Every structure is written in structure tokens, then in C-alpha cells.
Coordinates of C-alpha atoms and ligand atoms in Angstrom, one line a residue:
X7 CA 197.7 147.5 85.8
X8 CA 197.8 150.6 88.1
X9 CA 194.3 149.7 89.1
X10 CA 194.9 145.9 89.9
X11 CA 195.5 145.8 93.7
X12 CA 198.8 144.7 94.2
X13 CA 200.3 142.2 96.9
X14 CA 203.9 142.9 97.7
X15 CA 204.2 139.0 98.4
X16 CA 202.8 136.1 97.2
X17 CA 202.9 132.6 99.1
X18 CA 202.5 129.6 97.7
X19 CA 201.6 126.6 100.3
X20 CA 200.8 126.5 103.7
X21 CA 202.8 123.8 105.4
X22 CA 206.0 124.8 107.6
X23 CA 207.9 127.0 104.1
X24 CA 205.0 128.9 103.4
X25 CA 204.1 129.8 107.1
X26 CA 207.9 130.6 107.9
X27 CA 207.7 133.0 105.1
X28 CA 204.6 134.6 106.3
X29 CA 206.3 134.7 110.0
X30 CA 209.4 136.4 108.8
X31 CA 207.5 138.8 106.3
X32 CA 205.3 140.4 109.5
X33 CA 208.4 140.3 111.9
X34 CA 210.1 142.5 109.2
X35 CA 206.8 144.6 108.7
X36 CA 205.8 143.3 105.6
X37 CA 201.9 143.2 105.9
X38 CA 200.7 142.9 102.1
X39 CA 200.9 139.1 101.3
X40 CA 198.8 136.4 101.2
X41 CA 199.3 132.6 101.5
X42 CA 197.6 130.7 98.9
X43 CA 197.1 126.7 99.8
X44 CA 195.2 123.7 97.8
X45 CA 194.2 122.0 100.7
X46 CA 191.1 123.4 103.2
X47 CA 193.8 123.9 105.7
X48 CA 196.9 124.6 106.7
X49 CA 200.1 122.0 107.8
X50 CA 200.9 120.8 104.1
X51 CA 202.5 117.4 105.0
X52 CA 201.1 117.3 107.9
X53 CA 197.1 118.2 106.6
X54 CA 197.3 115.5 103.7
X55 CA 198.8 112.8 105.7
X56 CA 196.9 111.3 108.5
X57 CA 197.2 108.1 108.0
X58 CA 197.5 105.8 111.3
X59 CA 201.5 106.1 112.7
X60 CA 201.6 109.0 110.8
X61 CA 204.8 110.4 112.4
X62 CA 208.1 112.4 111.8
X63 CA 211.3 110.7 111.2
X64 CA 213.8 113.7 112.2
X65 CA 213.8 114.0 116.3
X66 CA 210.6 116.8 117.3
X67 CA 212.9 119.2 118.7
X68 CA 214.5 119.4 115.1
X69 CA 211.5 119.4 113.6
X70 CA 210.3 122.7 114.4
X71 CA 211.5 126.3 113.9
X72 CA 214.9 127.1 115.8
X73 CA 212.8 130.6 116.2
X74 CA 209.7 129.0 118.1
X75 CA 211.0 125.6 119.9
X76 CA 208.6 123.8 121.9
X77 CA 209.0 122.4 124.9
X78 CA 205.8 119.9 125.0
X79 CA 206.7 117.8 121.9
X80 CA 205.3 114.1 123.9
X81 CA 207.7 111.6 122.2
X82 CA 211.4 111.8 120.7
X83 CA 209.2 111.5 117.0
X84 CA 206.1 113.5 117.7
X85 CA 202.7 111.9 115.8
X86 CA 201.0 113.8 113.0
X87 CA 198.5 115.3 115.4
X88 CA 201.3 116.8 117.4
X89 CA 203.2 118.3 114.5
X90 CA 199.7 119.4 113.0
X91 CA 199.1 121.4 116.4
X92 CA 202.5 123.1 116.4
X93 CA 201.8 124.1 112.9
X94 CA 198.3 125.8 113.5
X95 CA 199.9 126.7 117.0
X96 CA 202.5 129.3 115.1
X97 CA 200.0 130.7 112.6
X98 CA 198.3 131.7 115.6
X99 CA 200.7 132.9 117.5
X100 CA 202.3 135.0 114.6
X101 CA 198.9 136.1 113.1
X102 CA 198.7 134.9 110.1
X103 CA 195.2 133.9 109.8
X104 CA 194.3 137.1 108.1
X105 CA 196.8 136.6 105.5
X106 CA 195.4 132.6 104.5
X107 CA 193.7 132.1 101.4
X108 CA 192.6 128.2 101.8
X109 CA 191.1 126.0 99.1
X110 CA 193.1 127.8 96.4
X111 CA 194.8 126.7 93.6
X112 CA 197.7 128.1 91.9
X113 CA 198.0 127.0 88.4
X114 CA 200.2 129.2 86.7
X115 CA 202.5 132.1 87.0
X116 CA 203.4 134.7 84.8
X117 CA 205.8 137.5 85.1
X118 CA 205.3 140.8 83.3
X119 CA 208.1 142.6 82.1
X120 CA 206.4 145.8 81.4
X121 CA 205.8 146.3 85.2
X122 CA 208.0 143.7 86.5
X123 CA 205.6 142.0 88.7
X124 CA 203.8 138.8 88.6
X125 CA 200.4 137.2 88.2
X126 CA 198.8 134.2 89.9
X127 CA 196.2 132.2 88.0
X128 CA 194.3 130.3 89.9
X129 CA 192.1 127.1 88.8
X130 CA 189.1 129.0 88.9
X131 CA 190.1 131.9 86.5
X132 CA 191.1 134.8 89.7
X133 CA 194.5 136.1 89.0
X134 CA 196.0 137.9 91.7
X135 CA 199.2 140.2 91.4
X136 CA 202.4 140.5 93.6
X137 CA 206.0 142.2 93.2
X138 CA 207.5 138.8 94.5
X139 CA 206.9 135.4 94.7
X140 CA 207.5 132.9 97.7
X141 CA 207.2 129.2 96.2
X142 CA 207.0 127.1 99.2
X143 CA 204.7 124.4 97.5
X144 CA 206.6 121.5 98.8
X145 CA 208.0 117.9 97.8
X146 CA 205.6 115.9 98.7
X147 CA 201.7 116.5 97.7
X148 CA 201.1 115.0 94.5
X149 CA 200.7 110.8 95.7
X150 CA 202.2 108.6 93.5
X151 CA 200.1 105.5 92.4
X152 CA 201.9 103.4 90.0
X153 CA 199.6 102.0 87.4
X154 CA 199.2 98.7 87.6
X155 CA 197.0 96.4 85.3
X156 CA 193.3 96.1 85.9
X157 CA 193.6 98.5 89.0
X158 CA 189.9 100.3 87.9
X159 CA 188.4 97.0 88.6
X160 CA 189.2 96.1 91.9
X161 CA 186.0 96.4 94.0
X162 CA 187.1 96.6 97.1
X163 CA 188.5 100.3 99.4
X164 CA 191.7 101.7 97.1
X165 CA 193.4 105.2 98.8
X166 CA 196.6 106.3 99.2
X167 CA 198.5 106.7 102.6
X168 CA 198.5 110.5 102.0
X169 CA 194.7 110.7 101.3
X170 CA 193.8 108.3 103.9
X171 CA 190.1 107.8 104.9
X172 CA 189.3 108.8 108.3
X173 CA 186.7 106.5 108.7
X174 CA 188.2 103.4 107.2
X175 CA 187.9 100.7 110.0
X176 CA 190.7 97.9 109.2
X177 CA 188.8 95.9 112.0
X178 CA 188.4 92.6 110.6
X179 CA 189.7 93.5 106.8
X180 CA 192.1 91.4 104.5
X181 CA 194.3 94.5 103.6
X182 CA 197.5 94.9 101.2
X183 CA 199.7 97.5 101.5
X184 CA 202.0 98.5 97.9
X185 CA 204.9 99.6 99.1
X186 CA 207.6 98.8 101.9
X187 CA 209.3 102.4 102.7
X188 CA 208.8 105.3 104.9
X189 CA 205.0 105.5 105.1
X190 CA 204.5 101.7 105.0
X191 CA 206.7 100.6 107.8
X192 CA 204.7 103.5 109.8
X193 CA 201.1 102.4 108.9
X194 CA 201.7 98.5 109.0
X195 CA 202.5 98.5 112.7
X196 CA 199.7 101.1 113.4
X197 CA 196.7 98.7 112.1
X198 CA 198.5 95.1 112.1
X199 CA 196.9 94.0 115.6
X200 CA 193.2 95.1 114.2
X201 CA 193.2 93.5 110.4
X202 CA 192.9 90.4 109.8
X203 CA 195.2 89.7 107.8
X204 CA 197.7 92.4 105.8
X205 CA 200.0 91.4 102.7
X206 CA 203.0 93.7 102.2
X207 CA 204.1 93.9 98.8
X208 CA 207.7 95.1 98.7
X209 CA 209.6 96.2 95.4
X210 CA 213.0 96.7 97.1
X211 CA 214.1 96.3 100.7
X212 CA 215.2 99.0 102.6
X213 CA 217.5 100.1 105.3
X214 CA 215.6 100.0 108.1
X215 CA 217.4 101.0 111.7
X216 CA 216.3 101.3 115.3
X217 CA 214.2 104.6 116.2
X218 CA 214.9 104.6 119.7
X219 CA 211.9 106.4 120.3
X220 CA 210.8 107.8 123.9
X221 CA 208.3 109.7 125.6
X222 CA 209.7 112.4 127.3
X223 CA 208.7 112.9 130.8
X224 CA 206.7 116.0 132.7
X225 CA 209.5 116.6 134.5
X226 CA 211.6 117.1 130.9
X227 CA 209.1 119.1 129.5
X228 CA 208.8 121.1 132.8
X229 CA 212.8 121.5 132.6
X230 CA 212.3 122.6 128.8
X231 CA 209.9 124.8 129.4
X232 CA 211.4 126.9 132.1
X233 CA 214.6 126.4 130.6
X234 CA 215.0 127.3 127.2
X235 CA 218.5 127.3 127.1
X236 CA 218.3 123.8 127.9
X237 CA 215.6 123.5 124.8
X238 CA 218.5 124.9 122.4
X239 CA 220.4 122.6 123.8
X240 CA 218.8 119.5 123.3
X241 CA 218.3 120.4 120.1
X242 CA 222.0 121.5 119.3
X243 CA 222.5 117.9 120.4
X244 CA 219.9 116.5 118.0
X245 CA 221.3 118.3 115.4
X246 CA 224.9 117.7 115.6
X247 CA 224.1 113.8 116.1
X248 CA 223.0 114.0 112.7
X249 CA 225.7 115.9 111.2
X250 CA 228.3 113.8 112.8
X251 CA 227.2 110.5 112.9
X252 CA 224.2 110.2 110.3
X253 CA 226.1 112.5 107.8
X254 CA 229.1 110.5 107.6
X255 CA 227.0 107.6 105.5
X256 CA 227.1 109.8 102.5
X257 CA 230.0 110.6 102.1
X258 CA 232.6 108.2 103.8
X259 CA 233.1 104.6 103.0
X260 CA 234.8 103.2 105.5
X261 CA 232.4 104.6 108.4
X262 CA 229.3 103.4 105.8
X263 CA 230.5 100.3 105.4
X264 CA 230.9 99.5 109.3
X265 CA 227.2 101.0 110.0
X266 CA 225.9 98.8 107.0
X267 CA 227.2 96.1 108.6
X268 CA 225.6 96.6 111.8
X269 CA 222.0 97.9 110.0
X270 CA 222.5 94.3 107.9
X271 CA 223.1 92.2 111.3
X272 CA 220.2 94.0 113.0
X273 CA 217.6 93.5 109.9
X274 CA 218.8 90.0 110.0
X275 CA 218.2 89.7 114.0
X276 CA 214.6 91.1 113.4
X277 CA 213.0 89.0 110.9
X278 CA 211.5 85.7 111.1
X279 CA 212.1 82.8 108.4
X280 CA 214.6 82.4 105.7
X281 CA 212.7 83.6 102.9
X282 CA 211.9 86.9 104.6
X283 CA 214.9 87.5 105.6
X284 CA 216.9 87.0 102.4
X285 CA 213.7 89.7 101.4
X286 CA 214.3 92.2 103.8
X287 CA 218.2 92.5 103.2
X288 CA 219.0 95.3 100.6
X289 CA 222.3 94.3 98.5
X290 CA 223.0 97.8 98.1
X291 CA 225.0 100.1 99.7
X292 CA 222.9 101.8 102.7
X293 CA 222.2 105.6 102.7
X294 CA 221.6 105.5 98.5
X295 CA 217.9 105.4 99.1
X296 CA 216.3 106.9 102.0
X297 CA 217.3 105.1 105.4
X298 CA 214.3 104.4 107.4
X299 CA 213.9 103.8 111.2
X300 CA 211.2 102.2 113.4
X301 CA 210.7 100.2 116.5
X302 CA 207.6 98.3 115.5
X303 CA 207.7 97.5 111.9
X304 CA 209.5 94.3 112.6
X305 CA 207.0 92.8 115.2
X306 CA 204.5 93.9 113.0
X307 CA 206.1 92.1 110.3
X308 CA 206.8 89.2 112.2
X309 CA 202.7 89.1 113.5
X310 CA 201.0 86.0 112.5
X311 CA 198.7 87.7 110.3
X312 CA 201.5 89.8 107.9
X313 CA 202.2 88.2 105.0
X314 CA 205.3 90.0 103.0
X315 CA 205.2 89.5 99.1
X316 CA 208.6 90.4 97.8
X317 CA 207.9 89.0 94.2
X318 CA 206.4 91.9 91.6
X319 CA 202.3 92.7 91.2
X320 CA 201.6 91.6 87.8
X321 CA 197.6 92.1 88.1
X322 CA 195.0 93.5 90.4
X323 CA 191.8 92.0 89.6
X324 CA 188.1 92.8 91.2
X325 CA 188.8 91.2 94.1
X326 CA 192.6 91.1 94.8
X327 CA 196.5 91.3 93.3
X328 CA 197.8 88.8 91.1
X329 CA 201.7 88.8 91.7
X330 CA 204.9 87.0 90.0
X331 CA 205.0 83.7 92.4
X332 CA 201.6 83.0 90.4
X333 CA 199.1 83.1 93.6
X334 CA 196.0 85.5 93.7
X335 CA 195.2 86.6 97.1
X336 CA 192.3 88.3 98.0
X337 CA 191.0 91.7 99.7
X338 CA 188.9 94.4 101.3
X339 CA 191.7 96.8 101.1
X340 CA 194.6 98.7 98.4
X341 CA 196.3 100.9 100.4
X342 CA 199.1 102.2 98.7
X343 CA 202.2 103.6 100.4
X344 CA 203.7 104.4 97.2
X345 CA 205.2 108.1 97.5
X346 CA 204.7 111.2 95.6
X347 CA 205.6 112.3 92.3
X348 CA 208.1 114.7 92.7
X349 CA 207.5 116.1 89.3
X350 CA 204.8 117.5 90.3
X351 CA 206.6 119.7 93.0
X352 CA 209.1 121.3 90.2
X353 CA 206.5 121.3 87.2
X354 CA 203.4 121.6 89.2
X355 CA 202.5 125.0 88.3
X356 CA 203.2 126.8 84.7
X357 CA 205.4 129.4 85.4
X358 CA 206.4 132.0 83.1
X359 CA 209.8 134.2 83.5
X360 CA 211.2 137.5 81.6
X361 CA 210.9 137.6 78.0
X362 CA 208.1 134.2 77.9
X363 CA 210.4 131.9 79.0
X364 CA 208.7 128.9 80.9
X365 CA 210.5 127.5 84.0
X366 CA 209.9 124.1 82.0
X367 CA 212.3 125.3 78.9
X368 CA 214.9 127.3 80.9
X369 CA 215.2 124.2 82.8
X370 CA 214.8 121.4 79.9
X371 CA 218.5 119.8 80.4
X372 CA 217.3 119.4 84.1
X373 CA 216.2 121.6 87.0
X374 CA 218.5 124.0 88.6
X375 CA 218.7 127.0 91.1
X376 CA 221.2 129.3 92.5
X377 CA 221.9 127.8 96.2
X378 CA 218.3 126.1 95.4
X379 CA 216.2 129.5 95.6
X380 CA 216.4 131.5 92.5
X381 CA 216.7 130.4 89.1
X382 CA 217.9 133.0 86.1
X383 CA 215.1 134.3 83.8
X384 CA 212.6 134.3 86.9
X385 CA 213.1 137.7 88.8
X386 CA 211.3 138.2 92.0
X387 CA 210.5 134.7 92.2
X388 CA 212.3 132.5 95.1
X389 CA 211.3 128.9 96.4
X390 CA 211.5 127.7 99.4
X391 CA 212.7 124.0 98.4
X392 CA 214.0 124.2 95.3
X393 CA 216.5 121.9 93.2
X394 CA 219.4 120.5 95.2
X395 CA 217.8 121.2 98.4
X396 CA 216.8 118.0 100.2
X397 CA 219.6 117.6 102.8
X398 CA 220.6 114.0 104.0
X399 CA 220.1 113.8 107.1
X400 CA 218.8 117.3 109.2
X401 CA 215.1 118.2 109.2
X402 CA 213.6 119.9 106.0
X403 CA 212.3 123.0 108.5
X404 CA 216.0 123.5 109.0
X405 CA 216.6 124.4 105.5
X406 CA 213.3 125.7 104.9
X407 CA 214.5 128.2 107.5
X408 CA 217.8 128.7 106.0
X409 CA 216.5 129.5 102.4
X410 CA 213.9 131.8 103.6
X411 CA 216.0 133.5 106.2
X412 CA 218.0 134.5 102.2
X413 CA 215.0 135.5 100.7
X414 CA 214.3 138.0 103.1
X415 CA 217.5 139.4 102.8
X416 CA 216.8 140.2 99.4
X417 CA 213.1 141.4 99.8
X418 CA 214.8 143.9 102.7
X419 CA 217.4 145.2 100.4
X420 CA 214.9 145.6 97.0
X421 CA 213.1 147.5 99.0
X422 CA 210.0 149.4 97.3
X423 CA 211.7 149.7 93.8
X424 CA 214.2 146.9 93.3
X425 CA 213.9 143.9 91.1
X426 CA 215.9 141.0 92.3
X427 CA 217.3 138.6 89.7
X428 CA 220.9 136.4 89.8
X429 CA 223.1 135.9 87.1
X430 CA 223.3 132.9 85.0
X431 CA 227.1 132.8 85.7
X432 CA 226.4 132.6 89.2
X433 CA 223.9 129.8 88.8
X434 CA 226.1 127.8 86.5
X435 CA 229.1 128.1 88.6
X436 CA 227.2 127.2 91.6
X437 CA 225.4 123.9 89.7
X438 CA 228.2 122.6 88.5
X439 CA 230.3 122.9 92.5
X440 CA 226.8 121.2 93.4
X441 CA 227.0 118.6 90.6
X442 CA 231.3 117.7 90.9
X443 CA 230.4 116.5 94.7
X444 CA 227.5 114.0 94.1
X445 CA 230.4 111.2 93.1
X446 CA 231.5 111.3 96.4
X447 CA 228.3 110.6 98.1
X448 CA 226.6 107.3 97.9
X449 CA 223.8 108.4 95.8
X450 CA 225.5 107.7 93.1
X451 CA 226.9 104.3 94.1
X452 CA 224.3 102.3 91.5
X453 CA 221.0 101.9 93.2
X454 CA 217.7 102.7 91.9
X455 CA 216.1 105.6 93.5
X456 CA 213.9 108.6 93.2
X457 CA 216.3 110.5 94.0
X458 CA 218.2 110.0 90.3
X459 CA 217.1 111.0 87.0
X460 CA 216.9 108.4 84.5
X461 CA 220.1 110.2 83.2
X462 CA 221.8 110.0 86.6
X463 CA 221.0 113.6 87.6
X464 CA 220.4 114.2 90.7
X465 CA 218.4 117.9 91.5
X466 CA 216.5 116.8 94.5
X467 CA 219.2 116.4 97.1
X468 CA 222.1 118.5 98.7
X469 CA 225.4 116.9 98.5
X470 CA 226.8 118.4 101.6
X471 CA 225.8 118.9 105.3
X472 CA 223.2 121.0 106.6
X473 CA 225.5 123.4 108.1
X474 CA 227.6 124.1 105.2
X475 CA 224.3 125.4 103.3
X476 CA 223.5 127.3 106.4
X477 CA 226.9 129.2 106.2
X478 CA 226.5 129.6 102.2
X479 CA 222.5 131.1 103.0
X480 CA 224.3 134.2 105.4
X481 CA 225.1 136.3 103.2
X482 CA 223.7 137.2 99.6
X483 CA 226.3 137.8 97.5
X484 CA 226.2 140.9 95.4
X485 CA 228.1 139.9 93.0
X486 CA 226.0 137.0 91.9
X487 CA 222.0 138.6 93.2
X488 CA 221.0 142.2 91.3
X489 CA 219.1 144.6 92.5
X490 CA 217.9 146.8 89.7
X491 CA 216.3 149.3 90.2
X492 CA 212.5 149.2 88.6
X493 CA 212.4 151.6 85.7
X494 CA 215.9 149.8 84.7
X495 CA 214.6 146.7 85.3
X496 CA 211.6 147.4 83.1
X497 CA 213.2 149.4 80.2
X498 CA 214.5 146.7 77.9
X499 CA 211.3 145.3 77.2
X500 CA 209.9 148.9 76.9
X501 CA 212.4 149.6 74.3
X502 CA 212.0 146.9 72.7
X503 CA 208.0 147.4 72.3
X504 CA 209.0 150.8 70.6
Ligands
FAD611 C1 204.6 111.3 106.0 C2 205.7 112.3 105.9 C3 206.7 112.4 106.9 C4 207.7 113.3 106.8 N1 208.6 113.3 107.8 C5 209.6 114.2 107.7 C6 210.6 114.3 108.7 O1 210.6 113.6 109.7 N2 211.6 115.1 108.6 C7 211.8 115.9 107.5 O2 212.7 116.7 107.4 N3 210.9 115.9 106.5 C8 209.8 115.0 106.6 N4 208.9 115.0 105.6 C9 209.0 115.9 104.4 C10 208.1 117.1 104.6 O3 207.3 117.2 103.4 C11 208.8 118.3 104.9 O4 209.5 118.1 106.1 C12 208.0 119.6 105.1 O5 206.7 119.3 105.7 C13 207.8 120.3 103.8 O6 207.1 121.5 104.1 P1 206.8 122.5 102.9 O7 206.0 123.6 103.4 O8 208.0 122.7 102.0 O9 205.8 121.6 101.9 P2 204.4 120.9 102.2 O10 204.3 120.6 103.6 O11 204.2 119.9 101.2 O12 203.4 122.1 101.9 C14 203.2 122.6 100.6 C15 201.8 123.1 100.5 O13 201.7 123.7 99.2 C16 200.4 123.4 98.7 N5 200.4 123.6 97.3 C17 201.1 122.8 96.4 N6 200.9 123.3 95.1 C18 200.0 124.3 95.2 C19 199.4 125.1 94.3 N7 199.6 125.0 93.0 N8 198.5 126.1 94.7 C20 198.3 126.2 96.0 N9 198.8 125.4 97.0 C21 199.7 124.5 96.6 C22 200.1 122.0 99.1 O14 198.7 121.8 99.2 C23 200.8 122.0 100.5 O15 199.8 122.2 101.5 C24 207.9 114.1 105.6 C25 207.0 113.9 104.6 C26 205.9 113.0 104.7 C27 205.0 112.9 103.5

């Protein structure tokens, strides 16, 4: 083991968690670590999904790190391209190229209780070593594409929004699109003019509210730029719109049921015909599943040559989609906008803890972290988004920024020769605060969503405001995060090998 060269910290990911962590690691000196990514480049989300509209849905000045704002975002909800650049823009800027290992594969991770370090496997055989582990593998990566009878046979172009073909023309195509949420609404608008005709197969409706989207002027970026106060500003703004206003959905029904109201009126004003518009009404509560917003999807939907197929796919066939209402209708195109499987971002590498313990037992009655980043068993090992992470209504980079800003703590304090671990206690006590407030939030009101279990769990999601897990990520609390020194850390097992 002495010989095996040893990182001090190893990334997984390179989208906006794993390139925070690499930031924050050279601003506190840390030079030995590597980010490891899948992909042939960096941007995670924003590498995988370049699908036409491609576009955030949390305001651009949000979307960013508080620690590098940027004053030249063109639009209210930047495009993919934009977002893309600002990504590569900060692994510039903060030198990190050195430290990216693209085109690699993490498959499983084992921790070694002799040494108390770990080891990455990688899909080609390699293992790497590394003292800690930063998991910032992300959400969304795997896509999700349901299974649907006779699916191999269709002739035609099949991809999925998040490995989207560059070159695919829709000029001129009879296209469907499976799936009616947040990537769908985005890439209908985006190629409706150019296809000649697209059917939108829809499973369940969905919230979907004005964006209110603008292009900011030269003389606002101008302002932004030599002003940053008035940057922070703007975004202070942005951010406590959504805590105040947007927030409130979850968890109070009074002010939810006055804004479902108004969302219900306004899908009601958008859409053409009868039929569609009994369709595009959800008959559950709004804020349960993901709330969507667009300024186009409607006109899109409303174009001539948009067809929306609210009845069930029962068959695809060589040529086209059989659905429920009986008819066959034919095409050039499958696109599906279908999500990702967010199994794959908790399971999606094999990860062994202290004593053999997999990550997949210790967390068999469901997934759970302490304040999302550490989980007992797994020493040295922190992730970026973990369970009960996914806030409702602030931008993902916000937490991302919050749980690594903890992490860091804790790599500062273990220094050269501590082992970092928490107490199950602590990660109990904290899981069940985070379970008791779910029944005051909407999410569990009854619909059907990925954000639920099939037992009614919910891991993905945080049931309170971003601020309030900003104020619990300050501090690390002593009482619940050890820091053991090595040889203690290390001697059980020792002993036990006697
Ligand atoms: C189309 C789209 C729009 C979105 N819009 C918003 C928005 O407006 N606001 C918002 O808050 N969130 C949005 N999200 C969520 C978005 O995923 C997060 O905001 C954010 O980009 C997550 O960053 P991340 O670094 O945690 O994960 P990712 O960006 O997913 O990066 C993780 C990286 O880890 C790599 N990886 C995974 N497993 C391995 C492995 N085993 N070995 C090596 N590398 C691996 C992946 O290849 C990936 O590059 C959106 C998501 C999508 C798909």
C-alpha cells in the first residue's frame, strides 16, 4: 500500500458538484486530487443534454456559484450553451484542468480498514487510491427509457432528450415525443415550426406556469459588471422570490390552493379545444410533482401540426406507436423525454464501507445521510447530493455549494491524520426530524411521482427551504462528525486480524 501513489481527494463527476469541490480544494491548498468524469467532457448536465431549448429553469443569476457570479448571463433562463460556457469558464479560471481525468468510469469503491483509505475501480480494471472521497456524481445521468412493447423494432431515429443527436434534422419529419414534463415542454417549442408534424404523448399533465423570461440588456450587463454589488443583489432578489413566494406551495395550503387556482385558470386560457384542455389540467394538488414553466410550450402546443395524445402507448411497431384510443400513427422520429433513473445516482457505483459493508445493505430499508452528505459505515466518503437533498424551489448549485462548503470543513480539520466518520445516532436522529416534516409538504398529498418510493419514502427531496439547510451546513457539529485520529481509526480492524 505504502507504494501505491496516494490522492488526498478523489472527485467523482465533473458537472457544477464536482468542479465546486475541486475549486474549494485549491483555494484551501489542497493540490493532490483528481476529478474523475464518464463523459469526454466536463458540465455533467449540461455536457449530456443538448437537446434543442435545452435551458435552465432556476433564474441564471441563481444558477451559478454565489463565489463566481456572472454578469453576462444573455436571458433571465440562460440556454445550455451559456451554462456549458460558464462551467468550462470556471475550470479555467480556477485551474483545474490539470486535475481532470475525462472518459473515466468509476465503478466501485472500496474502503480499506487497514489503512483507512479508499480505492477507485474503474471500468477498465485501474484503481486509484485517495484518503477521501467527494461523490458529486449527480441526479440526473442515467436516461430513463420506459420499456415499451415492440420498441426494438421500430425503424425509424429513437434517442433520448439527454443523448440527443447533433445532427438530427427535424426538417420535414413526423416526430413523437414520450413524455410531457420538463425536457418535453422545452424541446417541443424548439423544433415544432420545422417538423412536420409532432405527436406528444403525455402520461400525466403537469403544472405548467408562465416563465416570464427576458433578455437582459447591454446596459444591465454593463451595470452588473461594474457593479457587483448590484450582481449580489439581483440575485439576493432571485433567491428570496423563491423562498418566499415559490416555497410557500409546499408547505401551506391555503397560499397553494390560491396559486393552483390561478396555474389551473392560466392552463385553461392557453390551450385550444375541449379535449386538450380537459388533458392538460392536472387534478392533483400543484407543487407534488415538479412545477414547470415556459412561455412557448403552449403556442407550440396549440400549432397546427402538434397533435397531443393523452391516452397510454400500448405498442410501438416498425413504423410508429400504437396507443389506447386504438389509432396507429406513424413516424420518422421517438424522441423520448422521459427522465432519468434516479437509482442509478444512489446505486450507480458499488461502494464498499468499514468492515465490507456495501452502501446498498447499510441502506436496504431506504437511502439516508447525515444532513445528506455522510452516511455511517462510510468514513472519508461525502457526496455532494445525497439523500434528502433536492430542495423545492432554489437552484441545485445552491446546495451543491452549501454541502461542499461542510465537506471542506471537515477535510480542514482531519488534517493529514484524521479519519472523519458520523455517528449513527446522529444520522438517525437527523432522518427521522427529515422524515416527521414530509406530511406537511405536499409531496405527500397522493400523487404519483418520482419523487416517492413505492413505500411512500421520500429520500430525494428536502422538506424545508434552502436557507434553513444553509444555516444547518455552518457548522459541523462535533458531537455528531469524529475525527479519529488514524492509527485509532485503523486499530480495531488490526486487532481483530490478530
Ligand atoms: C435538462 C436539465 C435542466 C436542469 N435545470 C435545472 C435548473 O434549472 N435548476 C436546477 O437547480 N437544477 C436543474 N437541473 C438539475 C441539474 O442536474 C443540477 O442542477 C446540476 O447540474 C447537478 O450537478 P451535479 O454536478 O451534481 O451533477 P451532474 O451535472 O449530473 O454531473 C455529474 C457527473 O458525474 C458523472 N458521473 C456519474 N457517475 C460516474 C461514475 N461512476 N464515474 C465517473 N463519472 C460519473 C456524470 O457523467 C456527470 O458528468 C437540470 C437538469 C437537467 C437534466
Amino acid at each position: 500500500m505504502a507504494n501505491k501513489p496516494m490522492l488526498d481527494v478523489l472527485i467523482i463527476g465533473a458537472g457544477f458538484a464536482g468542479i465546486c469541490a475541486g475549486i474549494k480544494l485549491r483555494q484551501a491548498g489542497i493540490e493532490r486530487f483528481r476529478i474523475y468524469d464518464k463523459a469526454d467532457g466536463i458540465g455533467g448536465t449540461w455536457w449530456n443534454n443538448v437537446y434543442p431549448g435545452a435551458a435552465c429553469d432556476i433564474p441564471s443569476h441563481l444558477y451559478c456559484y454565489s463565489f463566481e457570479p456572472n454578469p453576462h448571463w444573455s436571458r433571465l433562463y440562460s440556454p445550455q450553451d451559456e451554462i456549458q460556457a460558464y462551467i468550462e469558464g470556471c475550470a479555467d479560471k480556477y485551474g483545474l484542468r490539470p486535475h481532470l481525468s475525462l472518459g473515466r468510469e468509476i465503478r466501485a469503491l472500496r474502503y480499506d480498514d487497514e489503512t483507512a483509505t479508499w480505492e477507485a475501480e474503474f471500468t477498465d480494471g485501474e484503481r486509484v487510491h485517495a484518503r477521501f472521497v467527494i461523490n458529486g456524481s449527480g441526479g440526473l445521468h442515467r436516461p430513463s427509457t420506459p420499456q415499451f412493447k415492440g420498441a426494438e423494432r421500430f425503424r425509424g431515429i429513437t434517442m433520448h432528450t439527454a443523448e440527443w443527436d447533433r445532427d438530427f434534422d427535424p426538417t420535414g419529419k413526423d416526430i413523437a415525443i414520450i413524455g410531457s414534463a420538463a425536457s418535453a415542454i422545452q424541446v417541443l417549442p424548439a423544433i415544432a415550426d420545422r417538423a412536420k408534424s409532432i405527436s406528444l404523448y403525455q402520461r400525466t399533465p403537469n403544472y405548467i406556469l408562465p416563465r416570464n423570461d427576458f433578455a437582459y440588456s447591454d446596459r444591465w450587463k454593463r451595470l452588473f459588471r461594474r457593479f457587483p454589488l448590484l450582481n449580489r443583489l439581483h440575485r439576493l432578489m432571485i433567491f428570496y422570490r423563491l423562498e418566499l413566494f415559490v416555497y410557500p406551495i409546499i408547505t401551506r395550503g391555503e397560499y397553494r390552493a390560491k396559486r393552483m387556482e390561478e396555474a389551473r385558470r392560466y392552463i385553461k386560457v392557453m390551450t385550444r379545444g375541449r379535449k386538450v384542455r380537459a388533458a392538460m389540467v392536472p387534478d392533483y394538488e400543484m407543487g407534488c410533482k415538479r412545477m414547470l414553466i415556459s412561455d412557448d410550450f403552449f403556442d407550440a402546443l396549440n400549432a397546427d401540426n402538434v397533435e397531443l395524445v393523452p391516452q397510454p402507448i400500448e405498442e410501438i411497431t416498425e413504423t410508429g406507436i400504437i396507443s389506447s384510443d386504438g389509432g396507429e400513427r406513424p413516424f420518422d422520429a421517438i424522441v423520448y423525454a422521459t427522465g432519468f433513473d434516479m437509482e442509478g445516482h444512489l446505486f450507480g457505483i458499488d461502494i464498499t464501507g468499514e468492515n465490507g459493508i456495501t452502501l446498498r445493505r447499510a441502506w436496504n430499508d431506504g437511502a439516508q445521510a447525515y444532513r445528506g452528505v455522510m452516511a455511517p459505515g462510510f468514513p472519508n466518503y461525502f457526496m455532494a447530493t445525497g439523500p434528502n437533498t433536492g430542495v423545492g424551489t432554489a437552484s441545485v448549485v445552491y446546495m451543491i455549494e452549501q454541502s461542499i462548503g461542510w465537506i471542506m470543513k471537515c477535510i480542514r480539520r482531519a488534517g493529514a491524520d484524521k479519519v472523519v466518520s458520523v455517528t449513527p445516532e446522529a444520522t438517525a436522529a437527523y432522518n427521522s426530524r427529515i422524515q416527521a416534516a414530509f406530511p406537511d409538504t405536499v409531496w405527500t398529498s397522493g400523487c404519483q411521482s418520482w419523487y416517492r418510493k413505492p413505500d411512500g419514502r421520500i429520500e430525494i427531496l428536502y422538506p424545508h427551504d434552502a436557507r434553513s439547510y444553509r444555516r444547518q451546513m455552518k457548522r459541523v457539529d462535533r458531537q455528531h462528525v469524529l475525527f479519529t485520529p488514524v492509527a485509532e481509526a485503523t486499530r480495531p480492524t488490526l486487532q481483530a486480524a490478530k
